[in-house]
GROMACS .gro file of C-alpha atoms in nm:
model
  424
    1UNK     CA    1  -4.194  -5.585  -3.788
    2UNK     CA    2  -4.516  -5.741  -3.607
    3UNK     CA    3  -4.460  -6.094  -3.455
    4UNK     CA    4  -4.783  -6.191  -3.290
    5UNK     CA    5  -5.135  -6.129  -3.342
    6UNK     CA    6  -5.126  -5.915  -2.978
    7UNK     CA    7  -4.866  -5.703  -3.164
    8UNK     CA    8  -5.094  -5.656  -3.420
    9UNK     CA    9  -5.401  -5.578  -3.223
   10UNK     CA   10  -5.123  -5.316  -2.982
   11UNK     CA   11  -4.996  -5.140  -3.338
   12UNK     CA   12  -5.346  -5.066  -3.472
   13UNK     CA   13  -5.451  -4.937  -3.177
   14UNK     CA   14  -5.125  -4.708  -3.225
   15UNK     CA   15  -5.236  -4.604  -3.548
   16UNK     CA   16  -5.552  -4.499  -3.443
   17UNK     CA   17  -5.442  -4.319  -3.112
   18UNK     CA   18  -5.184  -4.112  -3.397
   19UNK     CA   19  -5.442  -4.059  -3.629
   20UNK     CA   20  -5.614  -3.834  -3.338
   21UNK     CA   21  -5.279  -3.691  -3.233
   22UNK     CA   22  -5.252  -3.589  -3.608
   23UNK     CA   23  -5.552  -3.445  -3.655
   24UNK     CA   24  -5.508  -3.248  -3.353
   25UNK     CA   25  -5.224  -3.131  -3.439
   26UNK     CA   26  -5.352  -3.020  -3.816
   27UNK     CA   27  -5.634  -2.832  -3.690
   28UNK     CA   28  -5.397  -2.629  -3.422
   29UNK     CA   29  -5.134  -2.518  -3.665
   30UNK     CA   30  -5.403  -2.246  -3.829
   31UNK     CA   31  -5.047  -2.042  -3.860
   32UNK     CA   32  -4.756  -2.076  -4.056
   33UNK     CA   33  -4.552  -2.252  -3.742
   34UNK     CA   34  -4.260  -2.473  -3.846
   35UNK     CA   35  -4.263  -2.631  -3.524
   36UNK     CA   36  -4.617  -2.794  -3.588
   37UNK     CA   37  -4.509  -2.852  -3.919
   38UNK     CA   38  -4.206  -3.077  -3.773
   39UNK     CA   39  -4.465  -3.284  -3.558
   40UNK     CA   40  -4.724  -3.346  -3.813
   41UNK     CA   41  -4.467  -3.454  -4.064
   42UNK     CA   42  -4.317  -3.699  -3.779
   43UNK     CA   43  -4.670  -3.876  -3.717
   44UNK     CA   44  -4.726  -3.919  -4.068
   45UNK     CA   45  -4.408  -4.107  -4.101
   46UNK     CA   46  -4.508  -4.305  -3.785
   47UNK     CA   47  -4.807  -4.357  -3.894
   48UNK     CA   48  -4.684  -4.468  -4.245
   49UNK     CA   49  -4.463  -4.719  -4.059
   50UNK     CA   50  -4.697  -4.903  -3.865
   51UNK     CA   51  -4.954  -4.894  -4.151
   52UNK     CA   52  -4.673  -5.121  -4.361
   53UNK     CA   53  -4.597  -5.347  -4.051
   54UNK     CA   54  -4.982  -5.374  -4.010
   55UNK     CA   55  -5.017  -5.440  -4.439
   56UNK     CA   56  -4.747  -5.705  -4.450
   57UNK     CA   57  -4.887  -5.882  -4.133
   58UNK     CA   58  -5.200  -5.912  -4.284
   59UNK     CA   59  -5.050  -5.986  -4.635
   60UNK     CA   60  -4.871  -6.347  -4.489
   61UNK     CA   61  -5.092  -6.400  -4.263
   62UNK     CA   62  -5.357  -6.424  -4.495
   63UNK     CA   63  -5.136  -6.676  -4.760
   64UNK     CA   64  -5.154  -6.472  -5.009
   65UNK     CA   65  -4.789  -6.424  -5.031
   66UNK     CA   66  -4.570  -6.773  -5.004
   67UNK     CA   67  -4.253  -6.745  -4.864
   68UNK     CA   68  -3.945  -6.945  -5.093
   69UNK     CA   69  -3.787  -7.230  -4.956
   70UNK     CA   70  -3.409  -7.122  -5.022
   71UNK     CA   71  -3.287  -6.889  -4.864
   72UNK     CA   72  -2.943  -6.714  -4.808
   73UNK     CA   73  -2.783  -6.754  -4.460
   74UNK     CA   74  -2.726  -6.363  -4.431
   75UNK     CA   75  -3.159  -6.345  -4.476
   76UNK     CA   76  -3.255  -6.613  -4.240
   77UNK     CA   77  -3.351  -6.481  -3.932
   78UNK     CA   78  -3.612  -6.227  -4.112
   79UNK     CA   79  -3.721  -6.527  -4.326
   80UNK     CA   80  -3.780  -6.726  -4.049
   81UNK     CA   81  -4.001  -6.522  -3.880
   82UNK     CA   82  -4.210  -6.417  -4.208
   83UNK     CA   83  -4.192  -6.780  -4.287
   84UNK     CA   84  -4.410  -6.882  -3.876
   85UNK     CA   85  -4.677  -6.586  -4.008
   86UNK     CA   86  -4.713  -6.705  -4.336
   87UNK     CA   87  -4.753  -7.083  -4.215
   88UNK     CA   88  -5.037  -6.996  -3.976
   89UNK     CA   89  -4.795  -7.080  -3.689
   90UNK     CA   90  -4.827  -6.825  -3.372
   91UNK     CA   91  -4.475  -6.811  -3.159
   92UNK     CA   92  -4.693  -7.045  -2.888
   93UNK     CA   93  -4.674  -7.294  -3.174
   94UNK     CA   94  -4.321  -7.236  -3.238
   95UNK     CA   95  -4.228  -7.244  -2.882
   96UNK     CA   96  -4.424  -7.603  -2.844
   97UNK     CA   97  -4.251  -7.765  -3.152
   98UNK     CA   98  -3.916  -7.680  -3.010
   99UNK     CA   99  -4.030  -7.768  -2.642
  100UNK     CA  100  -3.899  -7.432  -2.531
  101UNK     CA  101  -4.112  -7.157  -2.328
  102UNK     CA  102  -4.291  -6.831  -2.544
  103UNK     CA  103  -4.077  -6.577  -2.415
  104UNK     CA  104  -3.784  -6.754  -2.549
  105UNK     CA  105  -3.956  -6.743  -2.912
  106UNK     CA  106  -4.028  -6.396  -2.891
  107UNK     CA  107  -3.674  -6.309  -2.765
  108UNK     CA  108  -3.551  -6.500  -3.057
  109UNK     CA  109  -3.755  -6.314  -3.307
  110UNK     CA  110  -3.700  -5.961  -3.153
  111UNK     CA  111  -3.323  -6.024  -3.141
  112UNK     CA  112  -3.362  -6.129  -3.493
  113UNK     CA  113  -3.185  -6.484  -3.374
  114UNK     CA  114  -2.891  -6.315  -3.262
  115UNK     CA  115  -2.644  -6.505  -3.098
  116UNK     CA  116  -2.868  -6.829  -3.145
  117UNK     CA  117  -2.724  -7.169  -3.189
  118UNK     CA  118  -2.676  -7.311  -3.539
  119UNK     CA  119  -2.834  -7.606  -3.416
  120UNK     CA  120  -3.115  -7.453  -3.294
  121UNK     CA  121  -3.153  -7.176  -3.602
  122UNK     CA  122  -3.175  -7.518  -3.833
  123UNK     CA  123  -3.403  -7.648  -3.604
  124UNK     CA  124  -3.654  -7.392  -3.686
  125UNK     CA  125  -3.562  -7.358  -4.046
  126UNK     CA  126  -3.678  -7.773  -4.049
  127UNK     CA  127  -4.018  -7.707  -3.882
  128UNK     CA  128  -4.091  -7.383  -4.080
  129UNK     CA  129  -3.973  -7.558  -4.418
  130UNK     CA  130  -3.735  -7.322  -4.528
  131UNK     CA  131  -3.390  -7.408  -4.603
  132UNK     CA  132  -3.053  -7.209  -4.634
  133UNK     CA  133  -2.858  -7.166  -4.965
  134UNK     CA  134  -2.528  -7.312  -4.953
  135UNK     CA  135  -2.273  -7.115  -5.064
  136UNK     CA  136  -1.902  -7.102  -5.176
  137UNK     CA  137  -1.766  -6.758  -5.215
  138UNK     CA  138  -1.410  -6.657  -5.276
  139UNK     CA  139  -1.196  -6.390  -5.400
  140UNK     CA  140  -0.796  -6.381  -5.479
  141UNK     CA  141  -0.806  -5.974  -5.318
  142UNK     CA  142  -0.974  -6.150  -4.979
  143UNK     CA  143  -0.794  -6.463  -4.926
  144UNK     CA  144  -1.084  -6.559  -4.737
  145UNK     CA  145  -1.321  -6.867  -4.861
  146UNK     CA  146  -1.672  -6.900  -4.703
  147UNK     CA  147  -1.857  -7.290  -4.702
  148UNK     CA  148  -2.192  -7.370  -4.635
  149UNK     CA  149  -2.406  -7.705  -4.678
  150UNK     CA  150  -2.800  -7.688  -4.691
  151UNK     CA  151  -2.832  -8.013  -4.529
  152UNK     CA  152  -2.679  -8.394  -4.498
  153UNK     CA  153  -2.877  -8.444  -4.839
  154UNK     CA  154  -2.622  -8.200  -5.044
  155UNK     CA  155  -2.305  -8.424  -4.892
  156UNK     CA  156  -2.160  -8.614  -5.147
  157UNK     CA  157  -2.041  -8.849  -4.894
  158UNK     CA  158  -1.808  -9.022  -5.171
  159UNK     CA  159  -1.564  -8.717  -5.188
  160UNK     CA  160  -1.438  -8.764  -4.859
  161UNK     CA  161  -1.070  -8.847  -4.750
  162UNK     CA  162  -1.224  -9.205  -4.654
  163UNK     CA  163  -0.926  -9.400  -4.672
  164UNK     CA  164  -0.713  -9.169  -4.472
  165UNK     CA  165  -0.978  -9.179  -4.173
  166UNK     CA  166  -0.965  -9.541  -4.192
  167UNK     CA  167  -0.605  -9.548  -4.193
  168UNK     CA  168  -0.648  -9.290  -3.913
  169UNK     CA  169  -0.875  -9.540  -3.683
  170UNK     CA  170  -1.130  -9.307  -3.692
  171UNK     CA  171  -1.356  -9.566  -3.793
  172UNK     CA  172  -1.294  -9.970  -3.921
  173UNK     CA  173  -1.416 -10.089  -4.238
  174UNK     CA  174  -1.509 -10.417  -4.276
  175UNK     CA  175  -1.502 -10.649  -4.553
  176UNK     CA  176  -1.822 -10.579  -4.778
  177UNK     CA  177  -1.912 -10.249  -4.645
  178UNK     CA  178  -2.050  -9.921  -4.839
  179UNK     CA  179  -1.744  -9.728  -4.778
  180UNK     CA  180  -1.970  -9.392  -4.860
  181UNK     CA  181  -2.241  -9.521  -4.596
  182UNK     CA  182  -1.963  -9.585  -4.322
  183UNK     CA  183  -1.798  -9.224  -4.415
  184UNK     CA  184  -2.154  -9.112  -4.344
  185UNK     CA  185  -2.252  -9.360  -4.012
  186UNK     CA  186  -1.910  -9.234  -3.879
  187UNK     CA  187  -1.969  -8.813  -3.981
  188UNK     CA  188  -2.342  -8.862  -3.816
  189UNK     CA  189  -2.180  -9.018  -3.470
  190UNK     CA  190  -1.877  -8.798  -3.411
  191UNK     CA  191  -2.049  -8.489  -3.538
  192UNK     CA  192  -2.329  -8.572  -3.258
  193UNK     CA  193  -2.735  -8.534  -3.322
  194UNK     CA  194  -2.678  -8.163  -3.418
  195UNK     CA  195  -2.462  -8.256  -3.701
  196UNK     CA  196  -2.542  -7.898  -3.847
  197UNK     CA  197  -2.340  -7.751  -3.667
  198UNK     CA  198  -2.065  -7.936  -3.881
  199UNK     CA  199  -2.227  -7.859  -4.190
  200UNK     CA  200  -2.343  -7.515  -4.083
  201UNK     CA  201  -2.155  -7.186  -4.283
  202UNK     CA  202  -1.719  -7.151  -4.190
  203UNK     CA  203  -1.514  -6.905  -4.236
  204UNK     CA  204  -1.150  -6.956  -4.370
  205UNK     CA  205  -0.873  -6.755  -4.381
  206UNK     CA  206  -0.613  -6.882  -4.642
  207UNK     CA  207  -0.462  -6.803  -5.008
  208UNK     CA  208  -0.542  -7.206  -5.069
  209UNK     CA  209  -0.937  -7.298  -5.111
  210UNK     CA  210  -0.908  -7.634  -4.906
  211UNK     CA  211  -1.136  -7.968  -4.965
  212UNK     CA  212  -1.457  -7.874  -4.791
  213UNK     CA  213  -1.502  -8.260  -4.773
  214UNK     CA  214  -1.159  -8.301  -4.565
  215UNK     CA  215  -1.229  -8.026  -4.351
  216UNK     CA  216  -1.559  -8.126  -4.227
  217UNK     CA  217  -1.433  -8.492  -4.184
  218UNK     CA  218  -1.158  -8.343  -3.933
  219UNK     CA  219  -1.378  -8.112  -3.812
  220UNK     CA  220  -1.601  -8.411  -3.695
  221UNK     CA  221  -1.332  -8.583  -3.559
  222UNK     CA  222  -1.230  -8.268  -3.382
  223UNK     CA  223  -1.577  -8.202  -3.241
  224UNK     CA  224  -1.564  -8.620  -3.144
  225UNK     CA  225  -1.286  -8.608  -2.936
  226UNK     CA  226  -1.401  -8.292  -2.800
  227UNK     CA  227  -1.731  -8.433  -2.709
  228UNK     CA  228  -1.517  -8.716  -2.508
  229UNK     CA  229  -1.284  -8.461  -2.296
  230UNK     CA  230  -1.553  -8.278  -2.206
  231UNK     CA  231  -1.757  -8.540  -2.094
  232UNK     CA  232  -1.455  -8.673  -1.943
  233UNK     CA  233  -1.294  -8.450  -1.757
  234UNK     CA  234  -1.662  -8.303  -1.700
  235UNK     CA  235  -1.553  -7.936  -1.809
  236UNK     CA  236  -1.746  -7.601  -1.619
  237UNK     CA  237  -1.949  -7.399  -1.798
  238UNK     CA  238  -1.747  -7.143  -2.025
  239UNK     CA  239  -1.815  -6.783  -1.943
  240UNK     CA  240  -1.724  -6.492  -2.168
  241UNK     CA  241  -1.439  -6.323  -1.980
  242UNK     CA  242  -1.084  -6.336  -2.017
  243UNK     CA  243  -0.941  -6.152  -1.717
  244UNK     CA  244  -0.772  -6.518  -1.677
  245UNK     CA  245  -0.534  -6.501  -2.000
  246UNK     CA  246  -0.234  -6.381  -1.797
  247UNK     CA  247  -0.210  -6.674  -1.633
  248UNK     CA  248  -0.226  -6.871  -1.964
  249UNK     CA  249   0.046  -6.629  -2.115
  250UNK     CA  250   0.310  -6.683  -1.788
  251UNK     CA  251   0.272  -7.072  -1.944
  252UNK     CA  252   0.457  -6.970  -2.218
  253UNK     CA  253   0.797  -6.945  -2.014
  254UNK     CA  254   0.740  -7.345  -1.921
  255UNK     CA  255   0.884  -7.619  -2.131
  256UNK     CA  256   0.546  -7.778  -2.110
  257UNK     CA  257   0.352  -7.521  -2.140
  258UNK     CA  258   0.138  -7.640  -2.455
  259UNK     CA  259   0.035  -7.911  -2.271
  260UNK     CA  260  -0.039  -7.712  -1.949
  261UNK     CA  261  -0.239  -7.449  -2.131
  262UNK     CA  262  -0.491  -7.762  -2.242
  263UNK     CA  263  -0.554  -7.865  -1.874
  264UNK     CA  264  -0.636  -7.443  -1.811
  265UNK     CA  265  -0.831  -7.380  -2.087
  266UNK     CA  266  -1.044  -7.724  -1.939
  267UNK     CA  267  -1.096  -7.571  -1.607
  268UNK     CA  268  -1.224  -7.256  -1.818
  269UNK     CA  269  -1.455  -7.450  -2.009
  270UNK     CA  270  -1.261  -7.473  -2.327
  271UNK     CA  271  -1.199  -7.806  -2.504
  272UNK     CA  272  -0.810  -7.796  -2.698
  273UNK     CA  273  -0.773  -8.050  -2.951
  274UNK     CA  274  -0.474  -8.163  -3.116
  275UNK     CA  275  -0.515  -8.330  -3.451
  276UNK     CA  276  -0.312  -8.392  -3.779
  277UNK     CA  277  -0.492  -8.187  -4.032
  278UNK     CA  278  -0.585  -8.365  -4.370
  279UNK     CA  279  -0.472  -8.324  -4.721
  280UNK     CA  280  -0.586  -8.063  -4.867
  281UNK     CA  281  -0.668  -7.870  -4.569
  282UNK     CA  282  -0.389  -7.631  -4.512
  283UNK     CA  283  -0.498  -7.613  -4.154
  284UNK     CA  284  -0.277  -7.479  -3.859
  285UNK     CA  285  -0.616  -7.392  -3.604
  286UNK     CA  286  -0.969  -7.348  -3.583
  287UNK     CA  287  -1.244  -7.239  -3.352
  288UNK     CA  288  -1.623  -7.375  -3.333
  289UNK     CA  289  -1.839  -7.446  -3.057
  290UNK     CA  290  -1.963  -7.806  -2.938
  291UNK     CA  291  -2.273  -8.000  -2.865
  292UNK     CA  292  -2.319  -7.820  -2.496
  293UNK     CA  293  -2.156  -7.489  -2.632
  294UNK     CA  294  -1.868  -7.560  -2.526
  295UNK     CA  295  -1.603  -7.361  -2.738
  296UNK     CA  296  -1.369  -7.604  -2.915
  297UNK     CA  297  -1.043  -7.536  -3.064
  298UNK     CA  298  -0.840  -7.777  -3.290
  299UNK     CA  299  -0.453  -7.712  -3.342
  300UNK     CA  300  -0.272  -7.933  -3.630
  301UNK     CA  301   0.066  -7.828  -3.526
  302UNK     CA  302   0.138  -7.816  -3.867
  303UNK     CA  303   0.427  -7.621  -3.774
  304UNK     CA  304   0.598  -7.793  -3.450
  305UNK     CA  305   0.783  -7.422  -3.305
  306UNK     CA  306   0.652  -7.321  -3.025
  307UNK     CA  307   0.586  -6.980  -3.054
  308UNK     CA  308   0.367  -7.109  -3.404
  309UNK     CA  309   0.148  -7.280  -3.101
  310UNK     CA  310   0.099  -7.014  -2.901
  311UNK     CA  311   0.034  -6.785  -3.150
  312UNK     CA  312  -0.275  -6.943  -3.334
  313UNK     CA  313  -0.388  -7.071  -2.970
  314UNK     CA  314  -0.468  -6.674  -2.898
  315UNK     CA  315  -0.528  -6.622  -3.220
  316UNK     CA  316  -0.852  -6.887  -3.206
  317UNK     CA  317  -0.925  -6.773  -2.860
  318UNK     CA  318  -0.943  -6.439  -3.056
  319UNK     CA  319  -1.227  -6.595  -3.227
  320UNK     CA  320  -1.391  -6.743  -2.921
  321UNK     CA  321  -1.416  -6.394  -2.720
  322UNK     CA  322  -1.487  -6.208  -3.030
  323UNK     CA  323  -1.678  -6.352  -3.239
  324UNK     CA  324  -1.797  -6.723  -3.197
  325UNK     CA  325  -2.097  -6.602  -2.979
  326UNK     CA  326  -2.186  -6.358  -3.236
  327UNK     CA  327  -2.505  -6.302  -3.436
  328UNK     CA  328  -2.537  -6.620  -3.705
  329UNK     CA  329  -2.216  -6.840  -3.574
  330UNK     CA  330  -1.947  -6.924  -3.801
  331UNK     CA  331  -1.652  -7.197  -3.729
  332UNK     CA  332  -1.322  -7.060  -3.773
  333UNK     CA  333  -1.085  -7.193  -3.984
  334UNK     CA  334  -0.728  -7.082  -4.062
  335UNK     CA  335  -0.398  -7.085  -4.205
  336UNK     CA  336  -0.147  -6.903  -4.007
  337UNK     CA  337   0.090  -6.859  -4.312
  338UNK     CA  338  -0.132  -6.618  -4.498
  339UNK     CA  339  -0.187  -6.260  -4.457
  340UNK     CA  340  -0.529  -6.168  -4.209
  341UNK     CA  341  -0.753  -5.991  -4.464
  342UNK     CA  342  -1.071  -5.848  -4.330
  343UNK     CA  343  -1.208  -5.716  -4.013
  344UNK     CA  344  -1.237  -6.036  -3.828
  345UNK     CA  345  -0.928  -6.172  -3.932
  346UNK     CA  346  -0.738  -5.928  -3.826
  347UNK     CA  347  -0.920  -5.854  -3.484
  348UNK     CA  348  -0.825  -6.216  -3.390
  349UNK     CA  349  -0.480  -6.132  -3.472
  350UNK     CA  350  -0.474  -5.785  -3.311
  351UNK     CA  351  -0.601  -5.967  -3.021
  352UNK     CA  352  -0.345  -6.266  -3.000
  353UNK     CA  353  -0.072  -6.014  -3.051
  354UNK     CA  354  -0.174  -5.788  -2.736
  355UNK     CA  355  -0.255  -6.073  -2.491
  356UNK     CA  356   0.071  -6.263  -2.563
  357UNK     CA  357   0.239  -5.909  -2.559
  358UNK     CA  358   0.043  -5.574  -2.513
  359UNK     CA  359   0.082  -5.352  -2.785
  360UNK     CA  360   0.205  -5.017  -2.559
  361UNK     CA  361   0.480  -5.307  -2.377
  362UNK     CA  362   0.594  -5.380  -2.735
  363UNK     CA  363   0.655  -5.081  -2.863
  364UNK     CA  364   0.895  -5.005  -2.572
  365UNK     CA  365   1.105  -5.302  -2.669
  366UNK     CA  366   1.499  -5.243  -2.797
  367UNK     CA  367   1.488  -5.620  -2.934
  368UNK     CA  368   1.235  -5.496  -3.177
  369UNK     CA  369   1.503  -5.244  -3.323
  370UNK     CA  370   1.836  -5.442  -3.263
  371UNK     CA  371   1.727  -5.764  -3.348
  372UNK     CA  372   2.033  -5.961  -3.139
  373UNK     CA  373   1.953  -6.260  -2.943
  374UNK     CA  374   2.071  -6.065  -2.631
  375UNK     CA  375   1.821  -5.792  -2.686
  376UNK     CA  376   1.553  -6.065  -2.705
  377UNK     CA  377   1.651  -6.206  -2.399
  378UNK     CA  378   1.677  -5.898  -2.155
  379UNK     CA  379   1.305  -5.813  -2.271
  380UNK     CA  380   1.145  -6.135  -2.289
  381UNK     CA  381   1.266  -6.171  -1.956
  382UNK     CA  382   1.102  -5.788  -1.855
  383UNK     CA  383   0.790  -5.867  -1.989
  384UNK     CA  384   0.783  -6.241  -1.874
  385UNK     CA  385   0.705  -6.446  -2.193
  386UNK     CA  386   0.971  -6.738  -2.375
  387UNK     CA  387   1.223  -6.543  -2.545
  388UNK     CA  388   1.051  -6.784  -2.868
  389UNK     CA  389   0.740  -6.531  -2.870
  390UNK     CA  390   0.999  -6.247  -2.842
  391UNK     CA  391   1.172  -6.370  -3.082
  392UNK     CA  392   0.839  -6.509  -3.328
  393UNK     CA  393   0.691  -6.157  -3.340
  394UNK     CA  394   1.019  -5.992  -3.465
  395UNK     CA  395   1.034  -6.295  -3.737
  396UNK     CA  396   0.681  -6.216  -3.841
  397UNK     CA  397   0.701  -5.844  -3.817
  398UNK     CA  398   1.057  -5.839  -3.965
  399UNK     CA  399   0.893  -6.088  -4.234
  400UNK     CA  400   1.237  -6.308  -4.202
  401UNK     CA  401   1.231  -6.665  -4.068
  402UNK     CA  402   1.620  -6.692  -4.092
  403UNK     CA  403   1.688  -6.432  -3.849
  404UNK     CA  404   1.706  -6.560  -3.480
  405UNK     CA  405   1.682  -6.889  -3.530
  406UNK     CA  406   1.841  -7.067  -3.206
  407UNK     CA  407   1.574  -6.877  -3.004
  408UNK     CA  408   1.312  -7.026  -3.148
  409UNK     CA  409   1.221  -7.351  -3.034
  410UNK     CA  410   1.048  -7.691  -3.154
  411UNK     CA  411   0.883  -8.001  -2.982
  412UNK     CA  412   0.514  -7.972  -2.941
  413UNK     CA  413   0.424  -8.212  -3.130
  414UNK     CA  414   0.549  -8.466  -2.833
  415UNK     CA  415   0.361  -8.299  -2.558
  416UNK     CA  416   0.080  -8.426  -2.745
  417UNK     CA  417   0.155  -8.804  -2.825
  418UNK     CA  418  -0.086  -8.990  -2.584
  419UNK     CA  419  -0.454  -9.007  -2.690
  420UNK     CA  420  -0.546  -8.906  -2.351
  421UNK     CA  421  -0.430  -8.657  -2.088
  422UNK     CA  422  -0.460  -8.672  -1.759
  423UNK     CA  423  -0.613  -8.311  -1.591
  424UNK     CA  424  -0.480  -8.406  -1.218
   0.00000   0.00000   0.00000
């Protein structure tokens, strides 16, 4: 695809330098010579190639063509770029609406906005006029449910769990006020000035569709309090490399590990949340990224064992090193208790199970075989975890929740009771 008008200009001129190169080449092969035959039929297709990219240039360039407002998510990035032509807008333009330098436009449209901020991909969408279709899609054979707003104008602001946030202190309603315009006044300032990236597409994983209205409302407060730590506790910049998740893993064998891991994963630029989930929400974890990038995670401890917690911690830190920074960003929503259906589910699962344990460690393991509480013990102890993620894995493997039972321990939840933790 062309871009820029100096694209343009650079991709006729290719056309014409082929054209010569072609009929060169025609004129030369007076023989029968499949060879020649090859590389004339190559510079026709090149030559066929550009001519298009040069046609629909011209074509939305010219307004001939208008480009439709909706569009899906998955389409976007192409849209958006056929969207600046067709508006008259060079990427200079572009680049001086969003206050941001050319060569950061044109990266942007080369990559195809991979990797780019929600925020910021909405941020162009608003300029360029074009908005994205939002979307529900599920499936009982995928147990996975996909939600997606356009903007703050589809939210029906009087289906959310209003009452319970209020009850919750997340925000005080006085006598006489709109409760829907509070909901909203509160969603605007927790969510912070890019509240799209509340709104902005999520991927579940669950057998239970949950109330998109009571998951964004704790997703806001999850992103709030987030927002607050990091500010806080004035968290580093997070950098894409886990060669440090050993030394979260040797936290497991500490009774206060959970709340150890939260001061770690703040020196490494990660903000942990714990918060209740909602009604309706069937939440155990979820991953997302904050105002400065930040990644986020939110644990309900819906489940207060301890080998639940460190389970769906790796599993959303699955998310974060796989696929948070990823092409068009999703948040990450899920429901330990359900089986991981599809590719990314079960990546973030493959990838929990191997840090907590590596995969060639467990398969040398007699516990996994005699399932005693002594066998548990001897390897938890040789591969220096709790004997409760020992013990968790052979539960979930063995698909039995009955079965070593005084191994597995409880009390997370009150590692968590003060609003605020202390990093020192």
């Amino acid at each position: 695809m062309i871009y820029s008008d100096s694209q343009f200009d650079i991709s006729a001129n290719q056309v014409s330098k082929l054209k010569d190169a072609l009929m060169a080449a025609t004129e030369e092969n007076t023989r029968d010579d499949w060879v020649c035959s090859l590389e004339i039929n190559a510079l026709k297709s090149q030559i066929a190639e550009l001519e298009a990219d040069l046609a629909h240039y011209q074509v939305l360039k010219s307004g001939e063509i208008s480009v439709a407002k909706s569009h899906s998510l998955e389409s976007l990035p192409a849209t958006l770029v056929q969207a600046r032509i067709a508006r008259g807008m060079s990427q200079s333009d572009l680049a001086e609406e969003l206050g941001l330098n050319l060569e950061q436009v044109q990266r942007y449209e080369e990559s195809e906005y991979a990797g780019v901020n929600l925020g910021r991909l909405i941020e162009v969408a608003n300029i360029l006029n074009v908005y994205t279709a939002g979307s529900i899609e599920t499936g009982a054979s995928s147990g996975n449910v996909i939600f997606s707003w356009n903007n703050i104008d589809d939210v029906r602001w009087q289906e959310f769990p209003a009452r319970e946030m209020v009850r919750r202190q997340w925000f005080n309603l006085r006598r006489g006020d709109d409760i829907s315009q509070a909901t909203k006044a509160y969603f605007l300032e927790a969510a912070g000035p890019h509240f799209a990236s509340a709104l902005h597409r999520k991927k579940l994983r669950g057998t239970n569709p949950p109330n998109e209205y009571a998951l964004i409302a704790w997703q806001a407060r999850i992103l709030e309090r987030a927002q607050a730590w990091i500010e806080e506790f004035k968290l580093p910049s997070f950098e894409l490399d886990d060669r440090w998740l050993p030394e979260l893993v040797a936290l497991t064998q500490k009774s206060t590990g959970p709340r150890a891991a939260r001061k770690l994963l703040a020196k490494k630029g990660i903000a942990l949340v714990i918060e209740e989930h909602l009604p309706g929400t069937y939440l155990d974890g979820a991953a997302m990224l904050g105002r400065s990038d930040h990644p986020v995670i939110g644990l309900t401890l819906r489940h207060n064992r301890v080998d639940n917690f460190w389970f769906v911690l790796f599993h959303e830190l699955g998310h974060v090193f796989l696929h948070l920074f990823e092409g068009i960003r999703y948040d990450f929503f899920d429901d330990d208790t359900t089986e991981a259906l599809g590719t990314i589910e079960q990546e973030a699962d493959q990838f929990a199970l191997n840090a907590l344990i590596p995969k060639d460690q467990w398969e040398g393991c007699l516990s996994r075989f005699a399932l005693s509480e002594e066998a548990v013990q001897f390897d938890a102890k040789r591969l220096n975890v709790a004997e409760s993620i020992v013990a968790g894995r052979i539960r979930r493997e063995q698909g039995n929740y009955t079965i070593l039972a005084k191994l597995i321990q409880s009390g997370v939840r009150e590692q968590f009771q003060e609003v605020n933790h202390d990093l020192e």
